[in-house]
Short mmCIF file of C-alpha atoms in Angstrom, two decimals:
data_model
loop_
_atom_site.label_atom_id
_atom_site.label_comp_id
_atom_site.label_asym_id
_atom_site.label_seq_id
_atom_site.Cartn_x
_atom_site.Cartn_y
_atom_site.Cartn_z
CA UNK A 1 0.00 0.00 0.00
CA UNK A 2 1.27 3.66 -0.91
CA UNK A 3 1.17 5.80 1.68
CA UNK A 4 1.53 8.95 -0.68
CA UNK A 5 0.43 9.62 -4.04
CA UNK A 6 3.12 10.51 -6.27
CA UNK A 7 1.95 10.23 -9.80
CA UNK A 8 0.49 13.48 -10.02
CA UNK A 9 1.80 15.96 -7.84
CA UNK A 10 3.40 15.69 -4.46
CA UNK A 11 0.86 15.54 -1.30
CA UNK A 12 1.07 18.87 0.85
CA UNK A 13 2.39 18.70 4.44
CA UNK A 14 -1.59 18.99 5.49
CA UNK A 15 -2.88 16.18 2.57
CA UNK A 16 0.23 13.93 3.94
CA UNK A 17 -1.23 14.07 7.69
CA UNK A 18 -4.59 13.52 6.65
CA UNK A 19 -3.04 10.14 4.37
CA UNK A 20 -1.33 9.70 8.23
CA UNK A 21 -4.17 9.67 10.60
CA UNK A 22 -6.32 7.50 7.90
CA UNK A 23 -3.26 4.78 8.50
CA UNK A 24 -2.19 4.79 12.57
CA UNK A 25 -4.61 7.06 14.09
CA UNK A 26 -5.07 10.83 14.53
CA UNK A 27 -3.54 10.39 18.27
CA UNK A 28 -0.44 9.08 16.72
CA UNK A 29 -0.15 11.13 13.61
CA UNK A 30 -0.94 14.57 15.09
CA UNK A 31 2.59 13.33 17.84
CA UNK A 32 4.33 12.43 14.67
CA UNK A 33 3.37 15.89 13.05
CA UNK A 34 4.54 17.63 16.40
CA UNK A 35 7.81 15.96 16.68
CA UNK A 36 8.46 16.73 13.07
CA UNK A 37 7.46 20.53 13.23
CA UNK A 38 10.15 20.30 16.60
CA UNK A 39 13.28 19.00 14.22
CA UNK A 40 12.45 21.16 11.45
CA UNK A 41 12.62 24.22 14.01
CA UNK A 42 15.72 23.23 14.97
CA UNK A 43 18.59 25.32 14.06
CA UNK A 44 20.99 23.07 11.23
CA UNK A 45 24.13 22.39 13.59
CA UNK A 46 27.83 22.47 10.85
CA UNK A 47 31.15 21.50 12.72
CA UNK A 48 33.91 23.64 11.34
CA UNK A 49 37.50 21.71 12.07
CA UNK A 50 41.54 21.95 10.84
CA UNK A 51 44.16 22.62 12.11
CA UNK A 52 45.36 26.22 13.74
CA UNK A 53 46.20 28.95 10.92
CA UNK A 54 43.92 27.68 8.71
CA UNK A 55 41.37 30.22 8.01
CA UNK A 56 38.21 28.75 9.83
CA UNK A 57 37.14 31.69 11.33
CA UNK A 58 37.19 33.53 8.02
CA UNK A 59 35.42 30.86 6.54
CA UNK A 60 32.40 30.87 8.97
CA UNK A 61 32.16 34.80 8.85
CA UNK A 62 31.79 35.09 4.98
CA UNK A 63 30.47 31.51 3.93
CA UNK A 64 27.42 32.93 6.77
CA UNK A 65 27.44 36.21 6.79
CA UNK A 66 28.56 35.82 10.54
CA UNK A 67 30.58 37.80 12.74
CA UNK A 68 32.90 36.17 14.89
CA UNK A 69 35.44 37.94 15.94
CA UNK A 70 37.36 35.60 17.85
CA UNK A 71 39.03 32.21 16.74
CA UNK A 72 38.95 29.88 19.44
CA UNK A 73 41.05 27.20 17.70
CA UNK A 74 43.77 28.05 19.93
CA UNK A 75 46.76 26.01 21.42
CA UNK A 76 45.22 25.55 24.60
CA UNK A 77 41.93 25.11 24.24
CA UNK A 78 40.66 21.78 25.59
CA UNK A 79 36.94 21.89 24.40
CA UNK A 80 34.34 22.63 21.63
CA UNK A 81 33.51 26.32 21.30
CA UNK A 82 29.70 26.60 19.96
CA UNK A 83 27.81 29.91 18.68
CA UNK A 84 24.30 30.51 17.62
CA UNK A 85 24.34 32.79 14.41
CA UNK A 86 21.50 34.67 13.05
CA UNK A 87 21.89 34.45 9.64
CA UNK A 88 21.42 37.48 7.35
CA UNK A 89 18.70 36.25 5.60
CA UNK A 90 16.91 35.14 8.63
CA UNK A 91 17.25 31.77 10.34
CA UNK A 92 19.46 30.89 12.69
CA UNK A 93 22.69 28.86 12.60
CA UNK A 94 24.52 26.50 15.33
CA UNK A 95 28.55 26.21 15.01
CA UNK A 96 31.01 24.13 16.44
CA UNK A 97 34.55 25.45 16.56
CA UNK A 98 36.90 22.02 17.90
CA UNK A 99 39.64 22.28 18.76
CA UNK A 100 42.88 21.44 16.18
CA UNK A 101 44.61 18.22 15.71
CA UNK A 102 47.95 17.46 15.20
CA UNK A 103 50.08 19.68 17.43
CA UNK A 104 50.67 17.36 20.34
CA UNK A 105 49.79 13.45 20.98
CA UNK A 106 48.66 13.46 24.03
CA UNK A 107 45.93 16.37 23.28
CA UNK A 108 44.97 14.42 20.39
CA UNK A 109 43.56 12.10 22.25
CA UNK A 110 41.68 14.14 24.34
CA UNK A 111 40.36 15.85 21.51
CA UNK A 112 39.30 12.86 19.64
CA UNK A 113 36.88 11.98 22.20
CA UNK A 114 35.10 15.47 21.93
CA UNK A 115 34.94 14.66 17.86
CA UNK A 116 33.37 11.26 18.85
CA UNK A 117 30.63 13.41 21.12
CA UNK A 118 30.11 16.22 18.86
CA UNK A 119 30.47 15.02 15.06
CA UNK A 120 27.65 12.19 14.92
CA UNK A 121 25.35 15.25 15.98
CA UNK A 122 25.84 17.74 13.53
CA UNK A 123 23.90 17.97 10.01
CA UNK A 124 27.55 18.68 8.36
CA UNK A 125 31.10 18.93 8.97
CA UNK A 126 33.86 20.86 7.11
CA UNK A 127 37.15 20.13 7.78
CA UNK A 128 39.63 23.09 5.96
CA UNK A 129 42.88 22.90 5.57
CA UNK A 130 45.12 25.23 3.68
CA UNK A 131 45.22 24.85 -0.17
CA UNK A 132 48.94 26.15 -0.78
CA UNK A 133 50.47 23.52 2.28
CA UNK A 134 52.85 21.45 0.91
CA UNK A 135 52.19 18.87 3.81
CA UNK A 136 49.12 16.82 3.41
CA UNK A 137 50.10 13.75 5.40
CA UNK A 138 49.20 15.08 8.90
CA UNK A 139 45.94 16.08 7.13
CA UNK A 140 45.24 12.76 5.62
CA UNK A 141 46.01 10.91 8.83
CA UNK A 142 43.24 13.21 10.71
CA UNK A 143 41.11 12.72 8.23
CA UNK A 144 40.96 8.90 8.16
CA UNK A 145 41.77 7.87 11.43
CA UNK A 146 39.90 10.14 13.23
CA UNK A 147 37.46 12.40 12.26
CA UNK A 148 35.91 9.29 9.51
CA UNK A 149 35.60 7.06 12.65
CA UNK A 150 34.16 9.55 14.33
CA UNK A 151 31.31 9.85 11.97
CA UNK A 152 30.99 6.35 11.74
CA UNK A 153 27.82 5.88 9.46
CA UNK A 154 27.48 9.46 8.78
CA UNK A 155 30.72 9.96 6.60
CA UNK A 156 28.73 11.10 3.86
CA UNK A 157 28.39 14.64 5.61
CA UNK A 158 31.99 15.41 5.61
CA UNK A 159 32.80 18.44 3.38
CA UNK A 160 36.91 19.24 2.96
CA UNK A 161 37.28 22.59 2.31
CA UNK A 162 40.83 23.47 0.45
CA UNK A 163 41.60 27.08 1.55
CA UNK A 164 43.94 30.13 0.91
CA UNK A 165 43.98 29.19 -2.86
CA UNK A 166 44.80 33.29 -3.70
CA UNK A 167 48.51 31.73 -2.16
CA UNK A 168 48.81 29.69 -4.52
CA UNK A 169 51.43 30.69 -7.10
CA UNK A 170 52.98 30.60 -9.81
CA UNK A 171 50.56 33.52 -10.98
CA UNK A 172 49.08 36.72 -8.84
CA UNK A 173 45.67 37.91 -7.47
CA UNK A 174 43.84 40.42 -9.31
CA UNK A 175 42.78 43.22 -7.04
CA UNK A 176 40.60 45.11 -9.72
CA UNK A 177 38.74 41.71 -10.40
CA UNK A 178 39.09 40.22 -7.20
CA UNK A 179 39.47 36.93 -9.21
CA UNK A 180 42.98 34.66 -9.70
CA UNK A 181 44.88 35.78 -12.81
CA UNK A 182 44.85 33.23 -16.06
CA UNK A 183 48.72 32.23 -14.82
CA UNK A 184 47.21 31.85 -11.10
CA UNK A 185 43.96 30.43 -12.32
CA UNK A 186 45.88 27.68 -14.10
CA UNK A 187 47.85 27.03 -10.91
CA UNK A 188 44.77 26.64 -8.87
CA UNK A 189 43.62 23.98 -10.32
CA UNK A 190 46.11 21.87 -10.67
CA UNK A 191 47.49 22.08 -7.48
CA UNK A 192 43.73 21.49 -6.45
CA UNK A 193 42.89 18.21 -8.49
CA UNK A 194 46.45 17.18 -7.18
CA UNK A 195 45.16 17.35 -3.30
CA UNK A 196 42.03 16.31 -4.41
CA UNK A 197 43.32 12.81 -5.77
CA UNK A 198 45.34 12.65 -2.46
CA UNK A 199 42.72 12.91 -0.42
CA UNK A 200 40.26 11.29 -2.01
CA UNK A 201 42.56 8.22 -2.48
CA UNK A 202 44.02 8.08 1.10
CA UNK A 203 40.48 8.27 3.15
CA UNK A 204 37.82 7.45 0.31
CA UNK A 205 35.77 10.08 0.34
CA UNK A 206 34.50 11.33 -3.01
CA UNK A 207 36.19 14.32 -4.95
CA UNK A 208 32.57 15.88 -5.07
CA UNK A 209 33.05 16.47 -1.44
CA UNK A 210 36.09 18.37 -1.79
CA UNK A 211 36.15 22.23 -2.93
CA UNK A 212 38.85 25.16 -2.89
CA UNK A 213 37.93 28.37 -2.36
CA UNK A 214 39.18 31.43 -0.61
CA UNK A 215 37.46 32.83 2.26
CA UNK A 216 39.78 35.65 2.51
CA UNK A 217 38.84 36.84 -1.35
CA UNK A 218 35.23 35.35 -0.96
CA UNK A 219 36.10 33.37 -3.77
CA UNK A 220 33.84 30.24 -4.49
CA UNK A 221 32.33 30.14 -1.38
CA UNK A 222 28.93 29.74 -3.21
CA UNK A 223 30.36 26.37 -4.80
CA UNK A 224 31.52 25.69 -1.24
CA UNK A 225 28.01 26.53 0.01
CA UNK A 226 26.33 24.22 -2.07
CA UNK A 227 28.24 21.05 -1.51
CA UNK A 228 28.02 21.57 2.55
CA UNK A 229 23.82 21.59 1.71
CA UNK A 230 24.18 18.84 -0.23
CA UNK A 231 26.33 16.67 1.80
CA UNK A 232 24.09 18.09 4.91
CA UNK A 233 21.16 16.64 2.53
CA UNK A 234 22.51 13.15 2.65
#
């Protein structure tokens, strides 16, 4: 039996109910349509992770149209920061800033169990790293050892973010455009697809959930955007 009717058109939230109550009773649909209004209203939660220096701050103010002035991805800090954000266009946003892995062993460990709290309950996580590091290893390490075992059956809502492409050379920002030059364009890309292949290879996730930008120029972040919402989607 089909519980909705989807040759036509697609049922409306009240038509859906209705479909509902005719199937397990209006006590028990009218609770179902209650606990759904209650997730819906609930702010979308993104973890935002990398290591120190890597722009996430940056990224959360201009990907959201946020202001946080501080970066609490410190050395030192020894829990999750989290901030509610109302979002420009109305809404409102929940972000987790954890703390950076990488610097010291015995901290890693510590912080590992906060991703193991935090991660599994979050719509999406980003981890960034920085686009124009010739180091990837530490990054790849993280990546699979960690923060994908920390997800556990969610790993499909992992977004890497590749920042601080405008530092990647040969080639030089345009200022007037605000856009890489043809030389730096070129470089961009392949340096890209190059960590992109690395990454991809060494933890398995898919390419599609990798994007460079710069958060610094505001440059992609829409593309950047739009895979977080669709890995969040998942």
């Amino acid at each position: 039996m089909k519980l909705f009717n989807r040759k036509n058109k697609k049922s409306s939230p009240e038509e859906k109910i209705d479909q509902l109550k005719k199937l397990i009773g209006n006590e028990d649909a009218e609770r179902l349509a209650a606990l759904l209004k209650k997730e819906q209203g609930k702010p979308p939660k993104i973890a935002v992770i990398g290591k120190s220096g890597v722009g996430k701050t940056t990224t959360i103010n201009n990907l959201f149209d946020a202001d946080w002035k501080t970066s609490h991805s410190v050395a030192g800090t020894k829990r999750e920061q989290m901030e509610n954000f109302n979002l420009a266009g109305g809404g409102m946003l929940t972000v987790y800033d954890l703390p950076g892995l990488g610097e010291d062993l015995d901290e890693d460990i510590e912080y590992e169990k906060i991703y193991r709290k935090i991660l599994p309950e979050v719509d999406v996580v980003l981890w960034v790293l920085q686009a124009n590091a010739r180091d990837l290893a530490e990054d790849q390490r993280i990546i699979r050892d960690i923060v994908l075992n920390s997800l556990d059956e969610s790993k499909s809502k992992l977004v890497i973010g590749l920042n601080k492409v405008d530092q990647i050379g040969p080639g030089k920002w345009d200022e007037k455009l605000n856009f890489p030059s043809e030389e730096q364009e070129v470089s961009i890309t392949r340096r890209c697809k190059d960590i992109k292949s690395k990454i991809s290879e060494v933890t398995t996730i898919h390419k599609d959930h990798i994007e460079y930008y710069s958060a610094e120029k505001r440059y992609r972040l829409y593309d950047l955007l739009s895979t977080l919402i669709s890995a969040a989607d998942d």
